[in-house]
GROMACS .gro file of C-alpha atoms in nm:
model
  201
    1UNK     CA    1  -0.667  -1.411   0.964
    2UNK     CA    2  -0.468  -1.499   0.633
    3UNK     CA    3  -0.469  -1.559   0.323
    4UNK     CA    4  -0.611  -1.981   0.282
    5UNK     CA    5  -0.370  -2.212   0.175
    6UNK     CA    6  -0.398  -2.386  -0.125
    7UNK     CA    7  -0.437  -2.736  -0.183
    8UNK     CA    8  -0.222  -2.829  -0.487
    9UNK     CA    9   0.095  -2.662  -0.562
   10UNK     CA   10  -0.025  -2.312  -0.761
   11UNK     CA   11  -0.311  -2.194  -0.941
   12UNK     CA   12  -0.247  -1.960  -1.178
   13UNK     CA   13  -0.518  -1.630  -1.250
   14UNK     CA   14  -0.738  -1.690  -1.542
   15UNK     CA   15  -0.729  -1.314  -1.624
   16UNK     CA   16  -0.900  -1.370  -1.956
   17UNK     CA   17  -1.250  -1.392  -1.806
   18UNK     CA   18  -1.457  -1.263  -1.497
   19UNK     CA   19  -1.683  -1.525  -1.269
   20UNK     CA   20  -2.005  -1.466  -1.267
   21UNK     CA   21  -2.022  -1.456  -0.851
   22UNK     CA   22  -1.771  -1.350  -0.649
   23UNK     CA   23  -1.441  -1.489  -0.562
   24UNK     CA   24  -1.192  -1.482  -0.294
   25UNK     CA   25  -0.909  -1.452  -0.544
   26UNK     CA   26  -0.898  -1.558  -0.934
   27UNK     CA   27  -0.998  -1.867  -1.081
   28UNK     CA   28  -0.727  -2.111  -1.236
   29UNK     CA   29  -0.607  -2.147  -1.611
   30UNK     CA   30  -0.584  -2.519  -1.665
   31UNK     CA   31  -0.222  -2.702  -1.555
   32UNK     CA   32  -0.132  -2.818  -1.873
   33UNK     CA   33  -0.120  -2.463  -2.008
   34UNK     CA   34   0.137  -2.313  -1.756
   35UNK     CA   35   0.423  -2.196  -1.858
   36UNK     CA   36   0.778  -1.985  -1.692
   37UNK     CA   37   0.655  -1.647  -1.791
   38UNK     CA   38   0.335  -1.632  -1.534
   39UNK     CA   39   0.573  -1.669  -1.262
   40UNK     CA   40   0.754  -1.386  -1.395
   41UNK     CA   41   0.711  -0.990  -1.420
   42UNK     CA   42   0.929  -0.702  -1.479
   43UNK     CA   43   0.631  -0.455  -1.359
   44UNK     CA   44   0.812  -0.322  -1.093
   45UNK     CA   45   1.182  -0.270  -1.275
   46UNK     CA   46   1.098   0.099  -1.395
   47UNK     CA   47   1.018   0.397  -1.145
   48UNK     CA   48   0.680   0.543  -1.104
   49UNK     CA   49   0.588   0.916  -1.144
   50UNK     CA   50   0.631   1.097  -0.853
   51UNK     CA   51   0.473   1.410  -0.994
   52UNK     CA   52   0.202   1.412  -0.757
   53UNK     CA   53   0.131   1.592  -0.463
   54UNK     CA   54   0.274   1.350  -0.179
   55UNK     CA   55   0.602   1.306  -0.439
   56UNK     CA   56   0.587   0.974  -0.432
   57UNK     CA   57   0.465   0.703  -0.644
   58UNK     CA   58   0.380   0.270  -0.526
   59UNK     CA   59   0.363  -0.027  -0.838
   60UNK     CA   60   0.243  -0.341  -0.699
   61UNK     CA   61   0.229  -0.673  -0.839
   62UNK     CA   62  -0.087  -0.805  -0.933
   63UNK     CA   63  -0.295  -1.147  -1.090
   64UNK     CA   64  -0.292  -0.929  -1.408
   65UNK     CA   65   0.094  -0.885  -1.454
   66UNK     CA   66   0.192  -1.165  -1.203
   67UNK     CA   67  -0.103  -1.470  -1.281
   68UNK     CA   68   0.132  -1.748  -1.067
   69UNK     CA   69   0.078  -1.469  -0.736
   70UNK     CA   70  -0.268  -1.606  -0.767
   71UNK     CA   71  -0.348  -1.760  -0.403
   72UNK     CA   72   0.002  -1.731  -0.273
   73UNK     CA   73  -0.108  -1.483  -0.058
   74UNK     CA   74   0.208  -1.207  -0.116
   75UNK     CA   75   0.193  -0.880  -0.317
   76UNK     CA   76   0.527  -0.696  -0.393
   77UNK     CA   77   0.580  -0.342  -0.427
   78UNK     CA   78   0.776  -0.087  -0.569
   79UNK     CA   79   0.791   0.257  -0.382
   80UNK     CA   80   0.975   0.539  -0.552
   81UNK     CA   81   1.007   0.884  -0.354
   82UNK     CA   82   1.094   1.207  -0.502
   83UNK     CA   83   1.300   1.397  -0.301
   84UNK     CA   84   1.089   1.529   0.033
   85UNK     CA   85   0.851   1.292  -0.076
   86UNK     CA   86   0.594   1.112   0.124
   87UNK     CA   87   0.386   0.792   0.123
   88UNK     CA   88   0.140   0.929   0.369
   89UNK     CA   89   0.004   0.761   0.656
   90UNK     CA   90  -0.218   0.435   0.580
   91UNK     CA   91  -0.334   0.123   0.640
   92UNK     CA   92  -0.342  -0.240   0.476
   93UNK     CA   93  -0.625  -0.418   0.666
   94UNK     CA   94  -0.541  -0.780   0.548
   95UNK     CA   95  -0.188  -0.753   0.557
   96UNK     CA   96   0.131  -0.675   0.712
   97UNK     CA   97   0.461  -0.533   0.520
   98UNK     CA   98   0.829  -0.541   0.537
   99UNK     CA   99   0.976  -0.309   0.330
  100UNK     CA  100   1.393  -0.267   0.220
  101UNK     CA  101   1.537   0.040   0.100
  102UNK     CA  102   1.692   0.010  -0.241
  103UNK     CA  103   1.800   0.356  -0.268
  104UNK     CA  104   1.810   0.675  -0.112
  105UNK     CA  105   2.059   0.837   0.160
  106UNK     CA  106   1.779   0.860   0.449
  107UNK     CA  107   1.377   0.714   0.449
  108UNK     CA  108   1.222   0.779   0.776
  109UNK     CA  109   0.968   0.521   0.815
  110UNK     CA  110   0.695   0.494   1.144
  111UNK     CA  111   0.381   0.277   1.259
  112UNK     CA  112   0.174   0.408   1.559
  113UNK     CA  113   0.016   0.099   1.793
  114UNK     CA  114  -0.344   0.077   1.904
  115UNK     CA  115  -0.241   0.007   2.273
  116UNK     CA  116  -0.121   0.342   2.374
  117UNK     CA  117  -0.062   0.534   2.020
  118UNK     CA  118   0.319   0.474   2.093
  119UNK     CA  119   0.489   0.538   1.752
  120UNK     CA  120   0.779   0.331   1.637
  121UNK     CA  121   1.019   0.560   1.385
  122UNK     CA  122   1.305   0.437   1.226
  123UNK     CA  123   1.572   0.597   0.980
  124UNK     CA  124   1.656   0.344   0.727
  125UNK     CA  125   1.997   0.353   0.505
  126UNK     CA  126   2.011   0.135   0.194
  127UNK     CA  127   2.023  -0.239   0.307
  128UNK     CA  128   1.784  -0.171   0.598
  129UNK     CA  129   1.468  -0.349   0.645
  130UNK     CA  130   1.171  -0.241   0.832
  131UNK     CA  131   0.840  -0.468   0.932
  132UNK     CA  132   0.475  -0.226   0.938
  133UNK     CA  133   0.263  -0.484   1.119
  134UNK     CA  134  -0.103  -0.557   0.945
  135UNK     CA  135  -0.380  -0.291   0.969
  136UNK     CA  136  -0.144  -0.038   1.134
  137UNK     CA  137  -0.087   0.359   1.016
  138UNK     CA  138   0.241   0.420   0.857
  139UNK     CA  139   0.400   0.579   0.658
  140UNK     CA  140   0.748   0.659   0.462
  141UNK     CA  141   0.929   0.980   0.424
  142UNK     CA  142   1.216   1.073   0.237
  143UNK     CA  143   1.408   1.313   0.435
  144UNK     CA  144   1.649   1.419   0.147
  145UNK     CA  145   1.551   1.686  -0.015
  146UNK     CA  146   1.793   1.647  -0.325
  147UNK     CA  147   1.807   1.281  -0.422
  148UNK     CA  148   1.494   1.065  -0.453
  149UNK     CA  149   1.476   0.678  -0.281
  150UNK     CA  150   1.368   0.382  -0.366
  151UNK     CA  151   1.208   0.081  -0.177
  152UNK     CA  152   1.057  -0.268  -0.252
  153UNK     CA  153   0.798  -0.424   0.003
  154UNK     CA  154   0.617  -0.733   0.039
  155UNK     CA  155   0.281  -0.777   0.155
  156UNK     CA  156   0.132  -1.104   0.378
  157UNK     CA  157  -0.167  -1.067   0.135
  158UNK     CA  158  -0.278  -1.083  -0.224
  159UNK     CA  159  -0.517  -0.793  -0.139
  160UNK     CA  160  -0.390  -0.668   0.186
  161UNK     CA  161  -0.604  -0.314   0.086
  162UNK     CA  162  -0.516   0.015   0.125
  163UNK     CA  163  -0.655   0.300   0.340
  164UNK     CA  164  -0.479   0.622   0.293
  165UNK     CA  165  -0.584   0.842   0.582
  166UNK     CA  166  -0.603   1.188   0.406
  167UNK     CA  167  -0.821   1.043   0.137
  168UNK     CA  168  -1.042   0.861   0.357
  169UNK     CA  169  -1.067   1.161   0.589
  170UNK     CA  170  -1.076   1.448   0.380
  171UNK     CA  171  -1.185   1.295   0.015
  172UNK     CA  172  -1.458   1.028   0.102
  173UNK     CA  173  -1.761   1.007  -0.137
  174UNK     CA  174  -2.019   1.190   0.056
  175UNK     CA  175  -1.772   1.356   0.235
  176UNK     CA  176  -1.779   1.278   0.586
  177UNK     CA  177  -1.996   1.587   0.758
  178UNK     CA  178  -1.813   1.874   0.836
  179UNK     CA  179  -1.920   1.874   1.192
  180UNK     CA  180  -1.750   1.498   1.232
  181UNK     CA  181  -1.439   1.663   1.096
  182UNK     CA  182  -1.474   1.979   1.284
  183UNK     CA  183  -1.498   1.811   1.644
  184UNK     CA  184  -1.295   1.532   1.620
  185UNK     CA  185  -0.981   1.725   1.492
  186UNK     CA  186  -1.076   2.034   1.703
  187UNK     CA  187  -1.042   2.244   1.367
  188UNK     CA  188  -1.296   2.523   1.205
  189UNK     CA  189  -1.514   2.444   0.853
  190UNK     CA  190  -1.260   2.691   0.700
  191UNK     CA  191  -0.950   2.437   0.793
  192UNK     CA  192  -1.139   2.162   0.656
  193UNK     CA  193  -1.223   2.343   0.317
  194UNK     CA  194  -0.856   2.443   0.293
  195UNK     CA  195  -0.771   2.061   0.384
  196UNK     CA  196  -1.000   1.951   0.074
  197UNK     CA  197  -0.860   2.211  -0.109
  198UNK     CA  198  -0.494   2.095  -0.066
  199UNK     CA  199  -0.588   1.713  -0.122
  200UNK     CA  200  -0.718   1.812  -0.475
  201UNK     CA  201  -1.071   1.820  -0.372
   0.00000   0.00000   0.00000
């Protein structure tokens, strides 16, 4: 399933209020008062902090500082990696990706496939383009350790979501139960603790 088409040419988001129900998407500002500058946005010319502790850092357009994205069904991102940095293994559940490396001597970048688990890796140089397809783990990590990278990536979705595995594993609220944890990743309460610990938990 995708994004639904439109059926006039745009419809820019009325951030200034919030519907009352909900809404698959934003409403529209009125035609007449349209203008260049909400098909424009510089959000993702300056580098995010990478001071965290995967080292890396993803800006992403939004109906807030992109309002003619409304209903197009596309997102845009900006992923900066420190160096060694990771973004770690997730998921977008509405959309695919195809990301380009901007910068950066070497990004590893891998999906796994439901068939048979088969991962697909790929080393990517500057120039080189790489397509995660919708609802699949992956992931992207810089394999310099001395110079940082960065990518841009475009999403089939206006909210394709984001599941990061860790987080959703290790840092749900409740946690998931121990025992869940313990048997499916064959590990001990005091691995998981350490886990939670290590996540910030």
């Amino acid at each position: 399933m995708q994004d639904p088409d439109l059926l006039m040419d745009y419809c820019v988001a009325d951030v200034s209020r919030t519907p009352s129900f909900f809404f698959n998407g934003e409403l529209c500002i009125d035609t007449s008062l349209v203008i260049s500058n909400h098909f424009f946005t510089s959000s993702l010319s300056k580098p995010g902090m990478t001071g965290n502790i995967f080292g890396s850092n993803t800006t992403t357009t939004t109906t807030k500082n992109l309002p003619g994205s409304n209903a197009q069904g596309l997102t845009m991102a900006r992923i900066d990696l420190a160096p060694g940095g990771i973004v770690p293994l997730h998921s977008h559940p509405r959309g695919a990706e195809v990301v380009i490396l901007i910068k950066g001597t070497q990004v590893m970048v891998g999906f796994v496939e439901t068939k048979e688990n088969k991962l697909y890796v790929q080393q990517l140089r500057p120039g080189d383009v790489f397509v995660f397809p919708k609802g699949l783990d992956h992931f992207l990590l810089n394999l310099d350790g001395a110079t940082s990278a960065t990518a841009i990536a475009g999403l089939s979705s206006q909210n394709p979501g984001e599941q990061v595995v860790p987080w959703a594993t290790f840092q749900s609220m409740p946690n998931i139960p121990d025992e869940v944890l313990e048997k499916t990743f064959k590990v001990s309460a005091q691995d998981i603790k350490r886990i939670r610990k290590n996540l910030g938990g």
